[in-house]
Amino acid sequence: MVKRDANLAVLCVLTVVLLALGGLVSDGAFLSSFNLQSMATQVPEVGLLAIGVMLAMCAGNGGIDLSGIANANMSGVAAGIFAIATVDAVTSPMLFTVIFALGCMTVGLIAGILNGIIISRFAITPILATLGTQMLFTGIAVVLSDGRSLTIGSPDPLYELGNGVILGMPISFLIFVVIGTVLAAVLRLTPYGMRLMLTGANPKAAVYSGFRGVRIITTTYALSGLLAGIAGIIIAARNVNVKWDYGTSYLLVAILIAVMAGVRPQGGHGRILNVVLAAVVLQLLSSLLNFIGLSNFVRDLAWGILLLCFLAVARFDLTNRIAAFAPSRHPPRAAE
């Protein structure tokens, strides 16, 4: 019997409702190809950070990565300074883009490994450990950039990463989907995915099964850091410059996306597909509020209300209770 995913069903319904409502209030302008591409371009930055939050939550023990956006900003600043000092973006745009991208991913990965080591080897509560590294990463970015924005420029290959389109789909969104697909396969089909979920769901059983908790936690936060580094690349590609305080609201949004996706804060459960859909739903809602003409303060209020609502749904398991009343696809067998 196939187990229902109530969160997935809710997210699909919300996607359809928001698209229909947007088309209705905007006389179809909301559904134009230009607007859909614009919305899709804005999803990857926070979506990648949300996947990192999901991975940390799945590890259990109150796991969460609060340092994601700080790591992304630090990665962009550090890699930008190195790339600018090493290569001329005008004469060698491709080499500049490659060096910058590799630099972002390397810095993000190292920062993620640091998070994992602090949490796993020193038994520091994840929320406190990543809060501390969040301030550390922000401080490093401020010192490196002197508190000012760093202009990366827009060499063609880097610009295309953030703003280019292939077959009507933004390249950055395609990158996001590909990364999500690969990680979904890793969580579902590899021993690491099974061990991560078991570690989050039942740490004692994981210990008795001989799983190396230190390695699993370190790997998980390293992946979260790598995703932050990739987000740093896309941020620079879309905005031409990087700054230590970019995306100050992204932390709340990333956590909201993970909660909307049905990731259990207790650990042991989460789906990448749901995270991708939740990121899309949140972007649709944000763009719809902009179309209506409401301010960003109202958007933040709506996000806060959504977070509280989905936390309540998760706490009382409302989606699965509702799904239990739905007719089963597999009728019970007759008694033999």
XYZ file of C-alpha atoms in Angstrom:
336
model
C 0.000 0.000 0.000
C 1.368 3.414 -0.991
C 1.551 5.759 1.969
C -0.068 9.134 1.421
C 2.024 12.260 1.720
C -0.490 14.774 3.025
C 2.019 17.648 2.951
C 2.716 17.004 -0.732
C -1.015 17.077 -1.479
C -1.475 20.338 0.445
C 1.446 21.961 -1.376
C 0.110 20.884 -4.778
C -3.314 22.335 -3.937
C -1.735 25.591 -2.708
C 0.284 25.872 -5.933
C -2.846 25.520 -8.092
C -4.883 27.900 -5.909
C -2.194 30.615 -5.892
C -1.694 30.377 -9.669
C -5.441 30.579 -10.265
C -5.889 33.454 -7.804
C -2.928 35.311 -9.282
C -4.298 34.978 -12.789
C -7.698 36.158 -11.602
C -6.580 39.306 -9.769
C -4.091 40.330 -12.471
C -6.188 39.619 -15.575
C -3.677 36.968 -16.605
C -0.518 39.072 -16.189
C 0.542 36.959 -13.212
C 0.684 33.899 -15.477
C 2.687 35.548 -18.250
C 5.895 33.764 -19.252
C 7.966 36.788 -18.205
C 6.489 36.855 -14.703
C 6.761 33.090 -14.258
C 10.417 33.225 -15.300
C 11.016 36.119 -12.919
C 9.496 34.170 -10.022
C 11.448 31.025 -10.886
C 14.686 33.031 -10.895
C 14.071 34.115 -7.298
C 13.423 30.618 -5.919
C 16.917 28.992 -5.964
C 18.689 31.280 -3.472
C 16.413 30.584 -0.534
C 15.434 27.139 -1.841
C 19.015 25.855 -1.602
C 19.279 27.213 1.945
C 15.977 25.510 2.806
C 17.304 22.140 1.625
C 20.283 22.683 3.933
C 17.905 23.399 6.820
C 15.953 20.243 5.960
C 19.073 18.060 6.021
C 20.073 19.445 9.415
C 16.562 18.864 10.791
C 16.557 15.278 9.518
C 19.694 14.618 11.576
C 17.634 15.046 14.763
C 18.746 16.296 18.174
C 17.046 19.626 17.473
C 19.235 19.932 14.409
C 19.042 23.141 12.398
C 21.496 25.257 10.431
C 21.061 28.930 11.301
C 24.274 29.913 9.530
C 23.133 29.306 5.942
C 22.734 32.855 4.619
C 25.756 34.087 6.623
C 27.786 31.269 5.053
C 26.500 32.160 1.571
C 27.458 35.815 2.038
C 30.881 34.955 3.455
C 31.502 32.516 0.585
C 30.599 35.145 -1.997
C 32.771 37.816 -0.387
C 35.812 35.560 0.129
C 35.598 33.957 -3.325
C 34.985 37.344 -4.947
C 38.072 38.903 -3.362
C 40.186 35.925 -4.441
C 38.808 35.818 -8.000
C 39.212 39.564 -8.527
C 42.805 39.405 -7.299
C 43.597 36.381 -9.477
C 41.860 36.849 -12.826
C 40.694 39.756 -14.967
C 36.971 39.223 -15.503
C 37.022 41.263 -18.736
C 39.752 39.340 -20.541
C 38.993 35.890 -19.047
C 35.289 35.805 -18.099
C 34.992 32.009 -18.111
C 38.089 31.469 -15.965
C 36.908 34.179 -13.576
C 33.491 32.511 -13.268
C 35.013 29.062 -12.664
C 37.408 30.356 -9.998
C 34.653 32.319 -8.292
C 32.238 29.369 -8.327
C 34.826 26.901 -7.034
C 35.847 29.401 -4.367
C 32.253 29.821 -3.155
C 31.690 26.077 -2.954
C 35.003 25.477 -1.206
C 34.435 28.150 1.438
C 30.834 26.995 1.973
C 31.928 23.368 2.313
C 34.667 24.204 4.842
C 32.226 26.281 6.882
C 29.727 23.403 6.844
C 32.385 20.939 7.984
C 33.224 23.312 10.845
C 29.556 23.282 11.887
C 29.491 19.493 11.744
C 32.656 19.079 13.813
C 31.466 21.497 16.512
C 28.108 19.724 16.770
C 29.245 16.107 16.517
C 32.606 16.052 18.278
C 31.966 18.639 20.978
C 28.291 17.734 21.553
C 27.143 21.358 21.197
C 23.416 21.826 20.606
C 22.980 22.538 16.856
C 20.926 25.705 17.342
C 23.611 27.207 19.605
C 26.520 25.997 17.477
C 25.133 27.384 14.221
C 24.034 30.608 15.928
C 27.648 31.077 16.982
C 29.047 30.263 13.539
C 26.429 32.528 11.972
C 27.930 35.459 13.863
C 31.443 34.207 13.078
C 30.768 33.978 9.333
C 29.088 37.392 9.310
C 32.054 38.896 11.138
C 34.525 37.372 8.684
C 32.518 38.761 5.731
C 32.438 42.221 7.337
C 36.202 42.215 7.958
C 37.034 40.938 4.465
C 34.782 43.467 2.709
C 35.349 46.364 5.132
C 31.602 46.423 5.670
C 30.905 47.476 2.074
C 29.377 45.651 -0.863
C 31.874 43.919 -3.134
C 31.263 44.322 -6.862
C 31.759 41.014 -8.659
C 30.696 42.370 -12.024
C 28.735 40.548 -14.681
C 31.034 38.475 -16.917
C 28.828 36.645 -19.402
C 29.126 33.085 -17.966
C 28.364 34.256 -14.422
C 25.534 36.501 -15.605
C 23.974 33.587 -17.491
C 24.028 31.433 -14.349
C 21.842 33.933 -12.539
C 19.763 35.398 -15.349
C 20.001 33.154 -18.408
C 17.158 31.037 -19.776
C 17.151 27.617 -21.471
C 13.979 26.455 -23.236
C 11.990 29.023 -21.297
C 13.375 27.948 -17.907
C 15.831 30.078 -15.893
C 19.226 28.375 -15.642
C 19.435 29.031 -11.897
C 16.080 27.281 -11.359
C 17.227 24.309 -13.451
C 20.369 24.102 -11.293
C 18.164 24.119 -8.199
C 15.960 21.327 -9.572
C 18.959 19.208 -10.616
C 20.592 19.589 -7.185
C 17.294 18.721 -5.510
C 16.883 15.631 -7.721
C 20.402 14.392 -6.991
C 20.030 14.889 -3.234
C 16.612 13.199 -3.275
C 18.211 10.170 -4.928
C 21.038 10.212 -2.389
C 18.612 10.267 0.549
C 16.424 7.543 -0.905
C 18.902 5.164 -2.511
C 22.182 5.358 -0.596
C 23.251 4.011 2.813
C 23.968 7.580 3.904
C 20.319 8.573 3.420
C 19.036 5.606 5.397
C 21.533 6.205 8.203
C 20.733 9.922 8.345
C 17.007 9.268 8.739
C 17.532 6.533 11.324
C 19.949 8.718 13.273
C 17.328 11.458 13.402
C 14.384 9.180 14.160
C 16.040 6.915 16.732
C 19.586 7.866 17.810
C 19.891 4.917 20.203
C 18.968 2.412 17.507
C 21.496 4.078 15.207
C 24.219 3.669 17.834
C 23.358 0.004 18.392
C 23.371 -0.519 14.620
C 26.977 0.620 14.511
C 26.427 3.850 12.583
C 29.159 6.436 12.956
C 27.189 9.393 14.229
C 30.114 11.804 13.998
C 30.610 11.064 10.310
C 26.883 11.283 9.504
C 26.415 14.619 11.291
C 29.594 16.099 9.817
C 28.621 14.982 6.305
C 25.130 16.421 6.724
C 26.300 19.864 7.804
C 29.018 19.778 5.143
C 26.302 19.277 2.517
C 24.326 22.141 4.048
C 27.421 24.339 3.829
C 28.036 23.334 0.210
C 24.460 24.295 -0.648
C 25.034 27.673 1.016
C 28.140 28.137 -1.134
C 26.134 27.402 -4.291
C 23.502 29.871 -3.118
C 26.335 32.415 -2.800
C 27.178 31.863 -6.468
C 23.593 32.500 -7.567
C 23.296 35.561 -5.322
C 26.390 37.095 -6.946
C 25.209 36.122 -10.439
C 21.823 37.783 -9.944
C 22.943 40.916 -8.106
C 26.374 41.745 -9.629
C 27.706 42.306 -6.100
C 27.819 40.552 -2.736
C 27.453 41.954 0.765
C 27.744 40.636 4.296
C 24.117 41.460 5.195
C 22.352 40.288 2.030
C 19.098 38.367 2.566
C 18.621 39.039 6.266
C 15.099 37.538 6.106
C 16.237 34.355 4.342
C 16.788 32.463 7.596
C 13.119 32.725 8.588
C 12.030 31.904 5.037
C 14.271 28.819 4.811
C 12.914 27.495 8.111
C 9.350 28.238 6.988
C 9.904 26.310 3.745
C 11.241 23.299 5.650
C 8.269 23.339 8.035
C 5.795 23.715 5.147
C 7.474 20.742 3.486
C 6.609 18.559 6.459
C 10.152 18.157 7.783
C 9.916 17.032 11.385
C 11.941 19.188 13.792
C 12.415 16.031 15.878
C 14.345 14.485 12.984
C 14.101 11.401 10.809
C 11.673 12.602 8.151
C 11.820 14.935 5.170
C 11.420 14.966 1.381
C 13.345 17.119 -1.083
C 10.356 17.255 -3.461
C 8.251 18.836 -0.732
C 10.964 21.414 -0.031
C 11.139 22.380 -3.708
C 7.348 22.724 -3.892
C 7.216 24.689 -0.628
C 9.816 27.122 -1.993
C 7.711 27.573 -5.123
C 4.528 28.118 -3.071
C 6.192 30.747 -0.918
C 7.497 32.593 -3.978
C 4.042 32.496 -5.569
C 2.541 33.954 -2.395
C 5.180 36.687 -2.181
C 4.727 37.664 -5.832
C 0.947 37.606 -5.476
C 1.104 40.012 -2.529
C 3.308 42.307 -4.628
C 0.792 42.169 -7.484
C -1.992 43.129 -5.100
C 0.116 46.085 -3.975
C 0.725 45.136 -0.356
C 3.954 46.170 1.340
C 6.832 43.919 2.358
C 5.717 44.287 5.973
C 2.469 42.505 5.105
C 4.496 39.804 3.352
C 6.585 39.244 6.478
C 3.369 39.108 8.527
C 1.946 36.493 6.145
C 5.137 34.418 6.392
C 5.025 34.542 10.190
C 1.374 33.444 10.237
C 2.155 30.636 7.777
C 5.024 29.416 9.960
C 2.792 29.302 13.054
C -0.001 27.549 11.139
C 2.233 24.846 9.708
C 3.881 24.325 13.098
C 0.410 23.777 14.561
C -0.459 21.378 11.726
C 2.738 19.418 12.373
C 2.216 19.433 16.133
C -1.297 17.973 15.947
C -0.674 15.892 12.777
C -3.717 17.510 11.127
C -2.807 16.703 7.508
C -2.559 12.980 8.177
C -5.781 13.049 10.215
C -7.555 14.654 7.265
C -5.972 12.154 4.867
C -7.237 9.313 7.031
C -10.827 10.291 6.126
C -10.071 10.207 2.400
C -11.134 7.034 0.549
C -8.318 4.517 0.225
C -6.914 3.688 -3.207
C -6.669 0.065 -2.118
C -9.994 -1.297 -0.812
C -9.671 -3.908 1.912
C -9.613 -7.525 0.789
C -12.590 -9.686 1.375
C -12.154 -12.263 4.102
C -11.087 -15.584 2.743
